[in-house]
mmCIF file of C-alpha atoms in Angstrom:
data_model
loop_
_atom_site.group_PDB
_atom_site.id
_atom_site.type_symbol
_atom_site.label_atom_id
_atom_site.label_comp_id
_atom_site.label_asym_id
_atom_site.label_seq_id
_atom_site.Cartn_x
_atom_site.Cartn_y
_atom_site.Cartn_z
ATOM 1 C CA ASN A 1 208.899 243.709 167.441
ATOM 2 C CA ALA A 2 210.878 242.931 170.592
ATOM 3 C CA GLY A 3 211.464 246.504 171.867
ATOM 4 C CA VAL A 4 214.825 247.039 173.703
ATOM 5 C CA THR A 5 216.705 243.838 174.392
ATOM 6 C CA GLN A 6 219.815 243.512 176.653
ATOM 7 C CA THR A 7 222.353 240.790 176.913
ATOM 8 C CA PRO A 8 223.413 239.105 179.319
ATOM 9 C CA LYS A 9 220.706 239.277 181.980
ATOM 10 C CA PHE A 10 223.207 238.353 184.611
ATOM 11 C CA GLN A 11 227.075 238.815 184.777
ATOM 12 C CA VAL A 12 229.869 238.520 187.393
ATOM 13 C CA LEU A 13 233.188 239.822 186.912
ATOM 14 C CA LYS A 14 236.476 239.978 188.679
ATOM 15 C CA THR A 15 238.001 243.224 189.402
ATOM 16 C CA GLY A 16 240.030 244.388 186.442
ATOM 17 C CA GLN A 17 238.197 242.453 183.925
ATOM 18 C CA SER A 18 236.554 244.047 180.702
ATOM 19 C CA MET A 19 233.223 243.231 179.133
ATOM 20 C CA THR A 20 230.432 244.856 177.008
ATOM 21 C CA LEU A 21 226.742 244.925 177.913
ATOM 22 C CA GLN A 22 224.708 244.621 174.761
ATOM 23 C CA CYS A 23 221.487 246.846 173.853
ATOM 24 C CA ALA A 24 219.698 246.701 170.909
ATOM 25 C CA GLN A 25 216.230 248.216 169.651
ATOM 26 C CA ASP A 26 213.984 247.365 166.551
ATOM 27 C CA MET A 27 211.897 250.518 166.639
ATOM 28 C CA ASN A 28 214.386 252.592 164.724
ATOM 29 C CA HIS A 29 214.548 255.023 167.429
ATOM 30 C CA GLU A 30 217.156 257.792 167.197
ATOM 31 C CA TYR A 31 217.586 258.293 170.992
ATOM 32 C CA MET A 32 219.425 255.836 173.137
ATOM 33 C CA SER A 33 220.621 255.827 176.667
ATOM 34 C CA TRP A 34 222.299 254.004 179.481
ATOM 35 C CA TYR A 35 221.244 254.122 183.236
ATOM 36 C CA ARG A 36 222.537 252.293 186.315
ATOM 37 C CA GLN A 37 220.328 251.540 189.153
ATOM 38 C CA ASP A 38 221.525 251.504 192.585
ATOM 39 C CA PRO A 39 219.586 251.020 195.975
ATOM 40 C CA GLY A 40 218.302 254.164 197.274
ATOM 41 C CA MET A 41 219.895 256.100 194.387
ATOM 42 C CA GLY A 42 217.259 255.712 191.557
ATOM 43 C CA LEU A 43 218.386 255.587 188.133
ATOM 44 C CA ARG A 44 221.577 257.463 186.907
ATOM 45 C CA LEU A 45 222.644 258.239 183.356
ATOM 46 C CA ILE A 46 225.741 256.868 182.223
ATOM 47 C CA HIS A 47 226.013 257.957 178.564
ATOM 48 C CA TYR A 48 223.572 258.664 175.570
ATOM 49 C CA SER A 49 223.001 258.815 172.180
ATOM 50 C CA VAL A 50 220.930 261.118 169.866
ATOM 51 C CA GLY A 51 221.884 259.292 166.621
ATOM 52 C CA ALA A 52 224.399 256.971 165.114
ATOM 53 C CA GLY A 53 227.844 258.143 165.257
ATOM 54 C CA ILE A 54 227.063 260.327 168.101
ATOM 55 C CA THR A 55 227.445 259.929 171.887
ATOM 56 C CA ASP A 56 227.862 262.204 175.413
ATOM 57 C CA GLN A 57 228.481 261.787 178.636
ATOM 58 C CA GLY A 58 225.526 261.654 181.379
ATOM 59 C CA GLU A 59 225.726 262.198 184.920
ATOM 60 C CA VAL A 60 228.128 259.334 185.912
ATOM 61 C CA PRO A 61 230.248 258.310 182.958
ATOM 62 C CA ASN A 62 233.558 257.237 184.399
ATOM 63 C CA GLY A 63 234.759 253.875 183.836
ATOM 64 C CA TYR A 64 232.218 253.344 180.779
ATOM 65 C CA ASN A 65 232.601 253.727 176.941
ATOM 66 C CA VAL A 66 229.866 253.813 174.439
ATOM 67 C CA SER A 67 229.817 253.778 170.637
ATOM 68 C CA ARG A 68 227.034 253.994 168.406
ATOM 69 C CA SER A 69 228.048 252.505 164.932
ATOM 70 C CA THR A 70 224.447 251.693 163.862
ATOM 71 C CA THR A 71 220.991 252.970 164.784
ATOM 72 C CA GLU A 72 220.113 249.632 166.364
ATOM 73 C CA ASP A 73 222.754 248.956 168.693
ATOM 74 C CA PHE A 74 223.982 251.025 171.578
ATOM 75 C CA PRO A 75 226.784 248.793 173.783
ATOM 76 C CA LEU A 76 228.146 249.775 177.101
ATOM 77 C CA ARG A 77 231.699 248.834 177.716
ATOM 78 C CA LEU A 78 233.524 248.606 181.030
ATOM 79 C CA LEU A 79 237.302 248.825 180.559
ATOM 80 C CA SER A 80 238.543 247.606 183.994
ATOM 81 C CA ALA A 81 235.352 246.355 185.874
ATOM 82 C CA ALA A 82 235.608 247.808 189.895
ATOM 83 C CA PRO A 83 233.396 246.612 192.703
ATOM 84 C CA SER A 84 231.514 250.169 192.752
ATOM 85 C CA GLN A 85 230.271 249.300 189.110
ATOM 86 C CA THR A 86 228.308 246.448 190.548
ATOM 87 C CA SER A 87 224.557 247.368 189.944
ATOM 88 C CA VAL A 88 221.586 246.932 187.725
ATOM 89 C CA TYR A 89 222.028 248.491 184.117
ATOM 90 C CA PHE A 90 219.128 249.672 182.103
ATOM 91 C CA CYS A 91 219.098 250.694 178.337
ATOM 92 C CA ALA A 92 216.469 252.876 176.895
ATOM 93 C CA SER A 93 215.461 254.221 173.718
ATOM 94 C CA SER A 94 213.021 256.842 172.159
ATOM 95 C CA GLU A 95 212.132 258.110 168.880
ATOM 96 C CA GLY A 96 213.544 261.555 169.815
ATOM 97 C CA SER A 97 215.288 263.177 172.706
ATOM 98 C CA THR A 98 212.304 265.431 173.606
ATOM 99 C CA PRO A 99 209.709 264.989 176.483
ATOM 100 C CA TYR A 100 207.235 264.262 174.061
ATOM 101 C CA ASN A 101 209.046 261.078 173.330
ATOM 102 C CA GLU A 102 208.536 258.135 175.383
ATOM 103 C CA GLN A 103 211.455 256.070 176.579
ATOM 104 C CA PHE A 104 211.074 252.301 176.489
ATOM 105 C CA PHE A 105 213.490 250.332 179.037
ATOM 106 C CA GLY A 106 214.970 247.024 178.423
ATOM 107 C CA PRO A 107 214.822 244.171 181.027
ATOM 108 C CA GLY A 108 218.014 245.146 182.582
ATOM 109 C CA THR A 109 221.460 243.529 183.420
ATOM 110 C CA ARG A 110 222.302 242.717 186.883
ATOM 111 C CA LEU A 111 226.148 243.109 187.386
ATOM 112 C CA THR A 112 228.418 241.762 190.003
ATOM 113 C CA VAL A 113 231.999 242.968 190.225
ATOM 114 C CA LEU A 114 233.835 240.607 192.861
ATOM 115 C CA ALA B 1 219.865 272.006 187.367
ATOM 116 C CA GLN B 2 216.977 269.774 188.190
ATOM 117 C CA SER B 3 216.332 267.443 190.784
ATOM 118 C CA VAL B 4 213.306 265.157 192.140
ATOM 119 C CA THR B 5 212.572 264.132 195.996
ATOM 120 C CA GLN B 6 210.410 261.235 196.722
ATOM 121 C CA LEU B 7 209.760 261.527 200.245
ATOM 122 C CA ASP B 8 208.547 258.098 201.102
ATOM 123 C CA SER B 9 210.955 254.935 200.358
ATOM 124 C CA GLN B 10 208.274 252.434 201.341
ATOM 125 C CA VAL B 11 204.556 252.859 201.444
ATOM 126 C CA PRO B 12 202.662 249.847 202.830
ATOM 127 C CA VAL B 13 199.029 249.752 202.028
ATOM 128 C CA PHE B 14 196.038 247.201 201.961
ATOM 129 C CA GLU B 15 194.232 246.013 199.183
ATOM 130 C CA GLU B 16 191.235 248.498 198.092
ATOM 131 C CA ALA B 17 192.514 251.203 199.995
ATOM 132 C CA PRO B 18 193.610 254.376 198.259
ATOM 133 C CA VAL B 19 197.136 255.710 198.170
ATOM 134 C CA GLU B 20 199.228 258.700 197.316
ATOM 135 C CA LEU B 21 202.834 258.582 196.437
ATOM 136 C CA ARG B 22 204.526 261.985 197.167
ATOM 137 C CA CYS B 23 207.097 263.700 194.465
ATOM 138 C CA ASN B 24 208.455 267.095 194.884
ATOM 139 C CA TYR B 25 210.477 268.651 191.877
ATOM 140 C CA SER B 26 212.902 271.635 191.552
ATOM 141 C CA SER B 27 214.093 273.027 188.201
ATOM 142 C CA SER B 28 214.963 276.095 186.925
ATOM 143 C CA VAL B 29 213.226 275.939 183.719
ATOM 144 C CA SER B 30 210.022 274.533 182.119
ATOM 145 C CA VAL B 31 209.384 271.020 183.644
ATOM 146 C CA TYR B 32 208.206 267.890 182.239
ATOM 147 C CA LEU B 33 207.175 265.298 184.750
ATOM 148 C CA PHE B 34 206.637 261.497 184.649
ATOM 149 C CA TRP B 35 205.999 258.730 186.686
ATOM 150 C CA TYR B 36 207.400 255.171 186.053
ATOM 151 C CA VAL B 37 206.649 251.649 187.489
ATOM 152 C CA GLN B 38 208.911 248.593 187.825
ATOM 153 C CA TYR B 39 207.479 245.448 188.557
ATOM 154 C CA PRO B 40 210.150 242.764 190.149
ATOM 155 C CA ASN B 41 212.871 241.887 187.832
ATOM 156 C CA GLN B 42 211.493 244.147 184.959
ATOM 157 C CA GLY B 43 212.524 247.335 183.164
ATOM 158 C CA LEU B 44 210.733 250.584 183.687
ATOM 159 C CA GLN B 45 207.216 251.044 182.367
ATOM 160 C CA LEU B 46 205.855 254.561 181.693
ATOM 161 C CA LEU B 47 202.876 255.329 184.096
ATOM 162 C CA LEU B 48 201.867 258.792 183.032
ATOM 163 C CA LYS B 49 203.260 262.064 182.088
ATOM 164 C CA TYR B 50 202.827 265.829 182.429
ATOM 165 C CA LEU B 51 204.018 267.921 179.565
ATOM 166 C CA SER B 52 201.627 270.869 179.339
ATOM 167 C CA GLY B 53 197.780 271.507 179.584
ATOM 168 C CA SER B 54 195.274 270.037 182.466
ATOM 169 C CA THR B 55 197.025 269.532 185.746
ATOM 170 C CA LEU B 56 195.295 266.577 186.309
ATOM 171 C CA VAL B 57 196.632 263.665 184.477
ATOM 172 C CA LYS B 58 195.508 260.107 184.122
ATOM 173 C CA GLY B 59 197.471 257.134 183.297
ATOM 174 C CA ILE B 60 197.394 253.462 182.879
ATOM 175 C CA ASN B 61 196.319 250.997 185.461
ATOM 176 C CA GLY B 62 193.577 253.472 187.327
ATOM 177 C CA PHE B 63 196.536 255.960 188.198
ATOM 178 C CA GLU B 64 196.593 259.734 188.190
ATOM 179 C CA ALA B 65 198.651 262.642 189.269
ATOM 180 C CA GLU B 66 198.261 266.296 189.694
ATOM 181 C CA PHE B 67 200.919 268.740 188.787
ATOM 182 C CA ASN B 68 200.996 271.508 191.292
ATOM 183 C CA LYS B 69 203.271 274.128 190.226
ATOM 184 C CA SER B 70 203.016 276.433 193.451
ATOM 185 C CA GLN B 71 203.962 273.588 195.544
ATOM 186 C CA THR B 72 206.502 272.162 192.931
ATOM 187 C CA SER B 73 204.765 268.915 193.394
ATOM 188 C CA PHE B 74 203.507 265.744 191.051
ATOM 189 C CA HIS B 75 201.683 263.468 193.559
ATOM 190 C CA LEU B 76 200.631 259.868 192.305
ATOM 191 C CA ARG B 77 197.202 258.864 193.406
ATOM 192 C CA LYS B 78 195.036 255.659 192.849
ATOM 193 C CA PRO B 79 191.613 255.624 194.791
ATOM 194 C CA SER B 80 191.701 251.681 195.220
ATOM 195 C CA VAL B 81 195.041 249.364 194.834
ATOM 196 C CA HIS B 82 195.370 245.749 193.984
ATOM 197 C CA ILE B 83 197.888 243.280 195.048
ATOM 198 C CA SER B 84 199.165 243.423 191.532
ATOM 199 C CA ASP B 85 200.024 247.212 192.100
ATOM 200 C CA THR B 86 203.111 246.032 194.387
ATOM 201 C CA ALA B 87 206.117 247.367 192.696
ATOM 202 C CA GLU B 88 208.541 250.398 192.784
ATOM 203 C CA TYR B 89 207.366 253.474 191.671
ATOM 204 C CA PHE B 90 209.714 256.367 190.179
ATOM 205 C CA CYS B 91 208.914 259.811 189.671
ATOM 206 C CA ALA B 92 211.176 261.580 187.118
ATOM 207 C CA VAL B 93 211.943 265.181 185.805
ATOM 208 C CA ARG B 94 212.982 266.836 182.481
ATOM 209 C CA GLY B 95 213.760 270.373 182.489
ATOM 210 C CA GLY B 96 213.973 271.422 178.948
ATOM 211 C CA LEU B 97 213.452 270.217 175.128
ATOM 212 C CA THR B 98 216.953 270.224 174.333
ATOM 213 C CA GLY B 99 220.472 269.932 175.491
ATOM 214 C CA THR B 100 221.524 268.821 179.113
ATOM 215 C CA ALA B 101 218.183 269.803 180.496
ATOM 216 C CA SER B 102 216.599 267.502 178.469
ATOM 217 C CA LYS B 103 217.865 264.595 180.290
ATOM 218 C CA LEU B 104 215.373 262.549 182.563
ATOM 219 C CA THR B 105 216.310 263.031 186.335
ATOM 220 C CA PHE B 106 215.002 260.039 188.382
ATOM 221 C CA GLY B 107 213.851 260.241 192.180
ATOM 222 C CA THR B 108 214.739 257.700 194.387
ATOM 223 C CA GLY B 109 211.909 255.813 194.206
ATOM 224 C CA THR B 110 208.949 254.758 196.274
ATOM 225 C CA ARG B 111 208.330 250.765 197.190
ATOM 226 C CA LEU B 112 204.401 250.157 197.113
ATOM 227 C CA GLN B 113 203.559 247.115 198.931
ATOM 228 C CA VAL B 114 200.176 245.980 198.843
ATOM 229 C CA THR B 115 198.797 243.403 201.308
ATOM 230 C CA LEU B 116 195.646 241.475 202.053
#
């Protein structure tokens, strides 16, 4: 049982490049989400999904796309990277979307956009 | 809408001393409160949570927190800290069971630095 895994751990991009951050979980969790963590700002929700085929926007969705074709995977796409997207990105999953369901976090992807 | 304020960005403390990390929240609906810990270069781990019932909540690693509705606070405490408690601590709130209010809103974090 690997929990929540994220790849890559580190990535450097040039402005305008695109890439996909991968997130997978092996706990059969329905709810998955992406956060970004910036100094002095805590974690902010980018996108979330309550199940395969269903996604919705969080607090800071601009510049990011997501899809949820399977229960296990929830990739985050940067269409045209900008320096403002330099951040640490965390994926999380939980059995459901209620407060009674603990969210499990992945180890994070540290992204730098030059 | 809901929000969380962590009043201290950094808290230095000596080993074996007590510590309190402060958290205040605002929410227009019922609240569910959480404390997470983030060790260096790792993801977040749940320390404890308040969902209902007793206002004193005990978590892992000897931490506890008290929900105070009148003061809209959920301060985290530990009577005697260890070097290994050095980490970033995040308070978070969820304002409802479903819909937009069910999302986790995080505070900006408090860096606990334990020294000998």
